[in-house]
Amino acid sequence: MMEGYEIRISNSKKGKGLFATKKFAEGDVILEEDPLVSCQFAWNAAYRYIACDHCMRPLETPEQNVRRLANKPDFVLPYPDCVDIGFGQPVPCDQCGVLYCSEGCRNKALEQYHRTLCHDPSDAQHPIVLLLDTWKQMHYPPETTNIMLLVRILAYIHQSPQPDEAASTIKRFCHRTVNEDAELVHKLLGEQFTSQMNTLREMTANVVSGENVQEFVTPDGFCSLMALIGTNGQGVGSSPLAAWASRAPQLPLSDDERRQLDALLDHVYQCVDAESGTFLNTEGSGLYQVQSACNHSCSPNAEPGFPHGNHRLQLKAVKDIEEGEEIYISYLDECMIGRSRHSRQKELALNYLFVCWCERCMSEASDPDVTSEEEMSEEEISDADD
């Protein structure tokens, strides 16, 4: 049993779940966890988001971040010391030059997967470069998953001193049928699903091969891994600008200084939005052993976050949780969780292949099966008003 929580069978429909073995008050940290593997999204990396190649910690100060995002090389950000950027001089890989925030991250990457994947990024014909180019042509931003997370999983198994045990760890994430996996990946890749799967599988096998990973590059094995990263890959995001924007207003400022700061924040985000659009943060995804056991609820009692500015996940209680109670998170984003039961059920069925019977959905079971007004077209809203 682990401190404060345990993974055990929830029920026959949901399988495993995460349960509290002690009481947590609202705001308490339930756990912190580093992922088995994590990776920046392909398009995010292509847009020059400078981050540690292992833990995704941004490798620039808030001021450098704003200058790049807003394309304003002379911009000066006040109160620069209110944020601890958490890194010194970036450390490159001796062979390929990718950057890490520390010797520790470089060593961990080399030990876990990077020896297998290290390559010259300027070699346009390298299998990884070809795979990334193909992936980006298939999967335009905003990305919800990343082929390189799958590749790092294979490299993690390939480099493990106990590859059978590493493969078993990964297979514990896979719990759906072959048909369910195919349905999920079809949703992820779209109408060209069959040809795209074959292309990605063959190109991935050119990157990582060998007896230890052979079962994962068969058609069924590869489909299962694709479904795994699509449903269990936890989004990871970090931003020096966001960290500064949350901490600067907490400084002891005069009323006039606070008004100036508010005006500056509005101006900064307008400039960033005009220049960089949706590419605001360092974003990617990671595979977490404990957190992935959390089942969904439309009224969750816990929420994952990344307060350390890297891929280390913190699960925090957003309600009081009693000993023995199951710990739930929401699989839906903040916008979708506020919509109608019908809208939430539709989204969960499409992306996760289950019908939600959480307490909130049960309490709203008698609600009419209509889509939230937020999803309705202007014409539908007009018709509804007539």
Coordinates of C-alpha atoms in Angstrom, one line a residue:
M1 CA 0.0 0.0 0.0
M2 CA 1.3 3.5 -0.9
E3 CA 1.2 6.5 1.4
G4 CA -2.3 8.0 1.2
Y5 CA -3.6 6.1 -1.8
E6 CA -3.8 2.7 -3.5
I7 CA -4.7 1.3 -6.9
R8 CA -7.4 -1.4 -6.8
I9 CA -10.4 -2.6 -8.7
S10 CA -13.1 0.0 -8.8
N11 CA -15.9 -2.0 -10.4
S12 CA -16.4 -4.4 -13.3
K13 CA -17.1 -1.6 -15.8
K14 CA -14.3 0.8 -14.9
G15 CA -11.6 -1.7 -13.9
K16 CA -8.9 -0.2 -11.7
G17 CA -9.2 3.1 -9.9
L18 CA -7.2 5.2 -7.4
F19 CA -8.5 5.2 -3.8
A20 CA -7.7 7.3 -0.8
T21 CA -6.3 5.4 2.2
K22 CA -6.6 8.5 4.4
K23 CA -8.6 11.7 4.5
F24 CA -7.5 14.5 2.2
A25 CA -8.9 18.1 2.7
E26 CA -9.6 20.4 -0.2
G27 CA -6.3 21.8 -1.4
D28 CA -4.1 18.9 -0.1
V29 CA -1.5 17.3 -2.4
I30 CA -2.4 13.7 -2.9
L31 CA 0.7 12.7 -4.8
E32 CA 3.5 13.9 -7.0
E33 CA 4.8 11.7 -9.9
D34 CA 7.3 11.8 -12.7
P35 CA 6.3 10.1 -15.9
L36 CA 7.7 6.9 -17.4
V37 CA 8.3 9.0 -20.5
S38 CA 7.2 12.4 -21.7
C39 CA 7.7 14.4 -24.9
Q40 CA 7.0 17.8 -26.4
F41 CA 4.4 17.8 -29.1
A42 CA 5.9 17.7 -32.6
W43 CA 4.4 21.0 -33.8
N44 CA 5.2 22.7 -30.5
A45 CA 8.9 21.7 -30.9
A46 CA 8.8 22.8 -34.6
Y47 CA 7.8 26.3 -33.6
R48 CA 11.0 26.7 -31.6
Y49 CA 9.6 26.2 -28.1
I50 CA 12.9 26.0 -26.2
A51 CA 12.5 23.4 -23.5
C52 CA 14.4 20.6 -21.8
D53 CA 14.2 17.6 -24.1
H54 CA 13.6 15.3 -21.0
C55 CA 11.5 17.2 -18.5
M56 CA 10.0 19.9 -20.7
R57 CA 11.1 22.7 -18.4
P58 CA 11.3 26.0 -20.5
L59 CA 14.9 27.1 -21.1
E60 CA 14.2 30.8 -21.2
T61 CA 13.3 33.5 -18.8
P62 CA 9.9 35.2 -18.8
E63 CA 11.4 38.2 -20.6
Q64 CA 13.1 36.0 -23.2
N65 CA 9.8 34.2 -23.6
V66 CA 7.8 37.4 -24.3
R67 CA 10.5 38.7 -26.7
R68 CA 10.3 35.6 -28.8
L69 CA 6.5 35.0 -28.6
A70 CA 5.7 38.7 -29.4
N71 CA 8.6 39.2 -31.8
K72 CA 9.8 42.2 -29.7
P73 CA 13.5 41.7 -29.1
D74 CA 13.8 44.9 -27.0
F75 CA 10.9 44.3 -24.7
V76 CA 11.6 44.7 -21.0
L77 CA 9.5 42.8 -18.4
P78 CA 9.4 44.4 -14.9
Y79 CA 9.9 42.4 -11.7
P80 CA 12.0 39.7 -13.3
D81 CA 13.1 38.3 -10.0
C82 CA 9.5 37.3 -9.0
V83 CA 9.9 34.0 -10.9
D84 CA 12.6 31.3 -10.2
I85 CA 13.2 30.0 -13.7
G86 CA 14.7 26.8 -12.2
F87 CA 17.6 26.2 -14.5
G88 CA 21.2 27.4 -15.1
Q89 CA 23.1 27.0 -18.3
P90 CA 21.4 24.5 -20.6
V91 CA 23.3 21.3 -21.1
P92 CA 23.5 19.9 -24.6
C93 CA 23.7 16.2 -25.7
D94 CA 27.4 15.7 -26.8
Q95 CA 26.2 13.9 -30.0
C96 CA 23.0 15.6 -31.3
G97 CA 23.0 18.9 -29.5
V98 CA 19.5 18.7 -28.0
L99 CA 19.2 20.7 -24.8
Y100 CA 18.5 19.7 -21.2
C101 CA 18.0 21.9 -18.2
S102 CA 20.6 20.0 -16.2
E103 CA 23.2 17.2 -16.2
G104 CA 20.6 15.2 -14.3
C105 CA 18.0 15.4 -17.0
R106 CA 20.6 14.6 -19.7
N107 CA 21.8 11.5 -17.8
K108 CA 18.2 10.3 -17.2
A109 CA 17.4 10.7 -20.9
L110 CA 20.5 8.8 -22.0
E111 CA 19.8 6.1 -19.5
Q112 CA 16.1 5.7 -20.3
Y113 CA 15.7 6.2 -24.1
H114 CA 18.0 8.8 -25.7
R115 CA 20.9 6.5 -26.6
T116 CA 18.5 4.7 -29.0
L117 CA 17.0 7.9 -30.5
C118 CA 20.0 10.2 -30.6
H119 CA 20.4 11.5 -34.2
D120 CA 21.6 14.4 -36.3
P121 CA 18.4 16.6 -36.7
S122 CA 19.8 18.1 -39.9
D123 CA 19.8 14.7 -41.6
A124 CA 16.6 15.0 -43.6
Q125 CA 16.7 11.3 -44.4
H126 CA 17.0 10.0 -40.8
P127 CA 14.1 7.8 -39.9
I128 CA 13.0 10.0 -37.0
V129 CA 13.1 13.1 -39.2
L130 CA 11.0 11.3 -41.8
L131 CA 8.5 10.0 -39.2
L132 CA 8.1 13.5 -37.6
D133 CA 7.5 15.1 -41.0
T134 CA 4.9 12.5 -41.9
W135 CA 3.2 12.8 -38.5
K136 CA 2.9 16.6 -38.9
Q137 CA 1.3 16.2 -42.3
M138 CA -1.3 13.9 -40.8
H139 CA -1.9 15.6 -37.5
Y140 CA -2.1 19.4 -37.6
P141 CA -2.2 21.5 -34.4
P142 CA -3.7 21.7 -31.9
E143 CA -2.2 18.3 -31.2
T144 CA -3.8 15.9 -28.7
T145 CA -1.0 13.3 -28.8
N146 CA 2.4 12.8 -30.2
I147 CA 4.0 10.0 -32.2
M148 CA 7.3 10.7 -30.5
L149 CA 5.8 9.7 -27.1
L150 CA 5.1 6.3 -28.7
V151 CA 8.7 6.1 -30.0
R152 CA 10.1 7.0 -26.6
I153 CA 8.0 4.2 -25.1
L154 CA 9.6 1.7 -27.5
A155 CA 13.1 3.1 -26.8
Y156 CA 12.4 2.9 -23.1
I157 CA 11.6 -0.8 -23.5
H158 CA 14.6 -1.4 -25.9
Q159 CA 17.1 0.3 -23.5
S160 CA 15.8 -1.2 -20.3
P161 CA 18.1 -3.7 -18.5
Q162 CA 14.9 -5.8 -17.9
P163 CA 13.0 -5.3 -21.2
D164 CA 10.4 -7.9 -20.4
E165 CA 9.5 -6.1 -17.2
A166 CA 9.5 -2.8 -19.0
A167 CA 7.1 -4.2 -21.7
S168 CA 4.8 -5.6 -19.0
T169 CA 4.7 -2.1 -17.4
I170 CA 3.6 -0.6 -20.7
K171 CA 1.0 -3.4 -21.3
R172 CA -0.6 -2.6 -18.0
F173 CA -1.9 0.6 -19.6
C174 CA -3.5 -1.4 -22.4
H175 CA -6.9 -2.8 -21.4
R176 CA -9.2 -2.4 -24.4
T177 CA -10.2 -4.9 -27.1
V178 CA -8.6 -4.8 -30.5
N179 CA -11.8 -3.3 -32.0
E180 CA -12.0 -0.6 -29.3
D181 CA -8.3 0.3 -29.9
A182 CA -9.0 0.6 -33.7
E183 CA -12.1 2.7 -33.1
L184 CA -10.1 5.1 -30.9
V185 CA -7.2 5.4 -33.4
H186 CA -9.7 5.9 -36.2
K187 CA -11.0 8.9 -34.3
L188 CA -7.5 10.2 -33.8
L189 CA -6.3 9.8 -37.4
G190 CA -9.5 10.4 -39.3
E191 CA -10.8 9.0 -42.6
Q192 CA -7.3 7.9 -43.9
F193 CA -7.0 5.7 -40.8
T194 CA -5.9 2.4 -42.4
S195 CA -3.3 3.7 -44.8
Q196 CA -1.9 6.2 -42.1
M197 CA -1.6 3.4 -39.5
N198 CA 0.4 1.2 -41.9
T199 CA 2.6 4.1 -42.8
L200 CA 3.3 5.2 -39.2
R201 CA 3.9 1.6 -38.1
E202 CA 6.4 0.9 -40.8
M203 CA 8.2 4.2 -40.2
T204 CA 8.3 3.7 -36.5
A205 CA 9.8 0.2 -36.9
N206 CA 12.6 1.9 -38.9
V207 CA 13.4 4.0 -35.8
V208 CA 13.2 1.3 -33.1
S209 CA 13.4 -2.4 -33.8
G210 CA 14.5 -5.6 -32.2
E211 CA 13.1 -8.6 -30.4
N212 CA 12.2 -6.7 -27.3
V213 CA 9.8 -4.4 -29.1
Q214 CA 8.6 -6.7 -31.9
E215 CA 5.2 -7.3 -30.4
F216 CA 4.5 -3.5 -30.4
V217 CA 5.2 -3.0 -34.1
T218 CA 2.8 -5.7 -35.3
P219 CA -0.5 -4.2 -36.7
D220 CA -2.5 -5.0 -33.5
G221 CA 0.4 -4.1 -31.1
F222 CA 1.0 -0.7 -32.8
C223 CA -2.7 0.1 -32.8
S224 CA -2.9 -0.7 -29.1
L225 CA 0.1 1.7 -28.4
M226 CA -1.5 4.4 -30.5
A227 CA -4.7 4.1 -28.5
L228 CA -2.7 4.1 -25.3
I229 CA -1.0 7.4 -26.0
G230 CA -4.3 8.9 -27.3
T231 CA -6.2 8.1 -24.1
N232 CA -3.6 7.7 -21.3
G233 CA -1.2 10.5 -22.5
Q234 CA -1.6 13.2 -19.9
G235 CA -1.2 16.7 -21.3
V236 CA 1.8 18.6 -19.9
G237 CA 2.2 22.4 -20.2
S238 CA 4.6 25.0 -18.9
S239 CA 5.1 28.7 -19.6
P240 CA 7.6 31.2 -18.1
L241 CA 5.2 34.0 -19.1
A242 CA 2.2 32.3 -17.3
A243 CA 4.4 31.8 -14.2
W244 CA 5.4 35.4 -14.2
A245 CA 1.8 36.6 -14.9
S246 CA 0.5 34.6 -11.9
R247 CA 3.2 35.7 -9.5
A248 CA 3.8 39.4 -10.4
P249 CA 0.3 40.5 -9.2
Q250 CA 1.1 38.9 -5.8
L251 CA 3.9 41.4 -5.2
P252 CA 3.3 44.2 -2.7
L253 CA 2.4 46.9 -5.2
S254 CA 0.8 50.3 -4.9
D255 CA -2.5 50.9 -6.6
D256 CA -0.9 52.8 -9.4
E257 CA 1.7 50.1 -9.9
R258 CA -1.0 47.5 -10.0
R259 CA -3.0 49.4 -12.7
Q260 CA 0.2 49.7 -14.7
L261 CA 0.9 46.0 -14.3
D262 CA -2.7 45.0 -15.4
A263 CA -2.4 47.2 -18.5
L264 CA 1.0 45.7 -19.3
L265 CA -0.4 42.2 -19.0
D266 CA -3.2 43.0 -21.4
H267 CA -0.7 44.5 -23.9
V268 CA 1.7 41.5 -23.6
Y269 CA -1.0 38.9 -24.3
Q270 CA -2.4 40.9 -27.2
C271 CA 1.1 41.1 -28.8
V272 CA 1.7 37.4 -28.2
D273 CA -1.6 36.4 -29.6
A274 CA -1.1 38.5 -32.7
E275 CA 2.4 37.0 -33.3
S276 CA 2.2 33.4 -32.0
G277 CA -1.5 32.5 -31.8
T278 CA -2.2 29.2 -30.1
F279 CA 1.5 28.4 -29.6
L280 CA 1.7 30.1 -26.2
N281 CA 3.1 27.4 -24.0
T282 CA 5.6 24.5 -24.0
E283 CA 3.2 21.6 -24.5
G284 CA 3.5 17.9 -24.7
S285 CA 2.3 14.7 -23.0
G286 CA 3.5 12.1 -20.6
L287 CA 2.6 8.6 -19.4
Y288 CA 2.0 8.4 -15.6
Q289 CA 1.7 5.1 -13.9
V290 CA -0.3 6.1 -10.8
Q291 CA -2.3 9.1 -12.1
S292 CA -3.4 7.1 -15.1
A293 CA -5.4 4.9 -12.7
C294 CA -7.7 7.8 -11.9
N295 CA -11.2 7.3 -13.4
H296 CA -13.3 10.1 -14.8
S297 CA -16.0 12.1 -13.1
C298 CA -17.9 15.1 -14.4
S299 CA -17.7 16.3 -10.8
P300 CA -14.1 15.4 -9.9
N301 CA -12.6 15.6 -6.5
A302 CA -9.0 15.9 -7.7
E303 CA -7.1 17.8 -10.4
P304 CA -3.7 17.3 -11.9
G305 CA -1.3 20.2 -12.3
F306 CA 2.4 21.1 -13.0
P307 CA 3.5 23.6 -10.4
H308 CA 7.2 22.8 -10.8
G309 CA 7.4 24.1 -14.3
N310 CA 8.3 20.7 -15.8
H311 CA 6.8 17.3 -16.3
R312 CA 6.5 16.4 -12.6
L313 CA 2.7 16.0 -12.0
Q314 CA 1.0 17.0 -8.8
L315 CA -2.5 15.6 -8.0
K316 CA -4.4 17.9 -5.7
A317 CA -7.7 17.5 -3.9
V318 CA -10.3 20.0 -5.1
K319 CA -12.9 18.7 -2.6
D320 CA -12.6 16.9 0.8
I321 CA -11.9 13.2 0.1
E322 CA -12.7 10.6 2.8
E323 CA -10.7 7.5 3.5
G324 CA -11.8 4.7 1.2
E325 CA -13.3 7.1 -1.3
E326 CA -12.3 6.8 -5.0
I327 CA -10.2 9.7 -6.4
Y328 CA -11.6 11.1 -9.6
I329 CA -10.3 13.6 -12.2
S330 CA -12.0 15.0 -15.2
Y331 CA -11.0 13.8 -18.7
L332 CA -12.8 16.8 -20.2
D333 CA -11.4 20.2 -20.5
E334 CA -12.7 23.2 -18.4
C335 CA -15.0 24.3 -21.2
M336 CA -16.6 20.9 -21.9
I337 CA -17.1 20.0 -18.2
G338 CA -19.5 22.9 -17.9
R339 CA -21.7 21.7 -20.7
S340 CA -24.9 19.6 -20.6
R341 CA -24.9 15.9 -19.7
H342 CA -25.7 15.1 -23.3
S343 CA -22.7 17.1 -24.6
R344 CA -20.4 15.5 -22.0
Q345 CA -21.6 12.0 -22.7
K346 CA -21.2 12.5 -26.5
E347 CA -17.6 13.7 -26.0
L348 CA -16.6 10.8 -23.7
A349 CA -18.2 8.2 -25.9
L350 CA -16.3 9.6 -29.0
N351 CA -12.9 9.9 -27.3
Y352 CA -12.9 7.3 -24.5
L353 CA -15.6 4.8 -25.6
F354 CA -17.5 4.8 -22.3
V355 CA -20.8 6.1 -20.9
C356 CA -20.3 8.1 -17.8
W357 CA -22.4 7.2 -14.7
C358 CA -20.8 9.5 -12.2
E359 CA -22.9 11.1 -9.5
R360 CA -23.4 14.3 -11.5
C361 CA -24.5 12.4 -14.6
M362 CA -26.9 10.3 -12.5
S363 CA -28.4 13.4 -11.0
E364 CA -28.9 14.8 -14.5
A365 CA -30.3 11.6 -16.0
S366 CA -33.8 13.1 -16.4
D367 CA -32.4 16.1 -18.3
P368 CA -33.5 16.3 -22.0
D369 CA -30.9 14.9 -24.5
V370 CA -30.1 18.2 -26.1
T371 CA -26.8 19.7 -26.9
S372 CA -25.5 22.6 -24.7
E373 CA -26.3 26.1 -26.1
E374 CA -22.5 26.6 -26.4
E375 CA -22.3 24.0 -29.1
M376 CA -25.4 25.1 -31.0
S377 CA -25.0 27.1 -34.2
E378 CA -26.5 30.6 -34.3
E379 CA -29.2 29.3 -36.5
E380 CA -30.2 26.6 -34.0
I381 CA -30.2 29.1 -31.2
S382 CA -32.4 31.4 -33.3
D383 CA -34.8 28.6 -34.0
A384 CA -34.9 27.6 -30.4
D385 CA -35.8 31.2 -29.4
D386 CA -38.6 31.5 -32.0

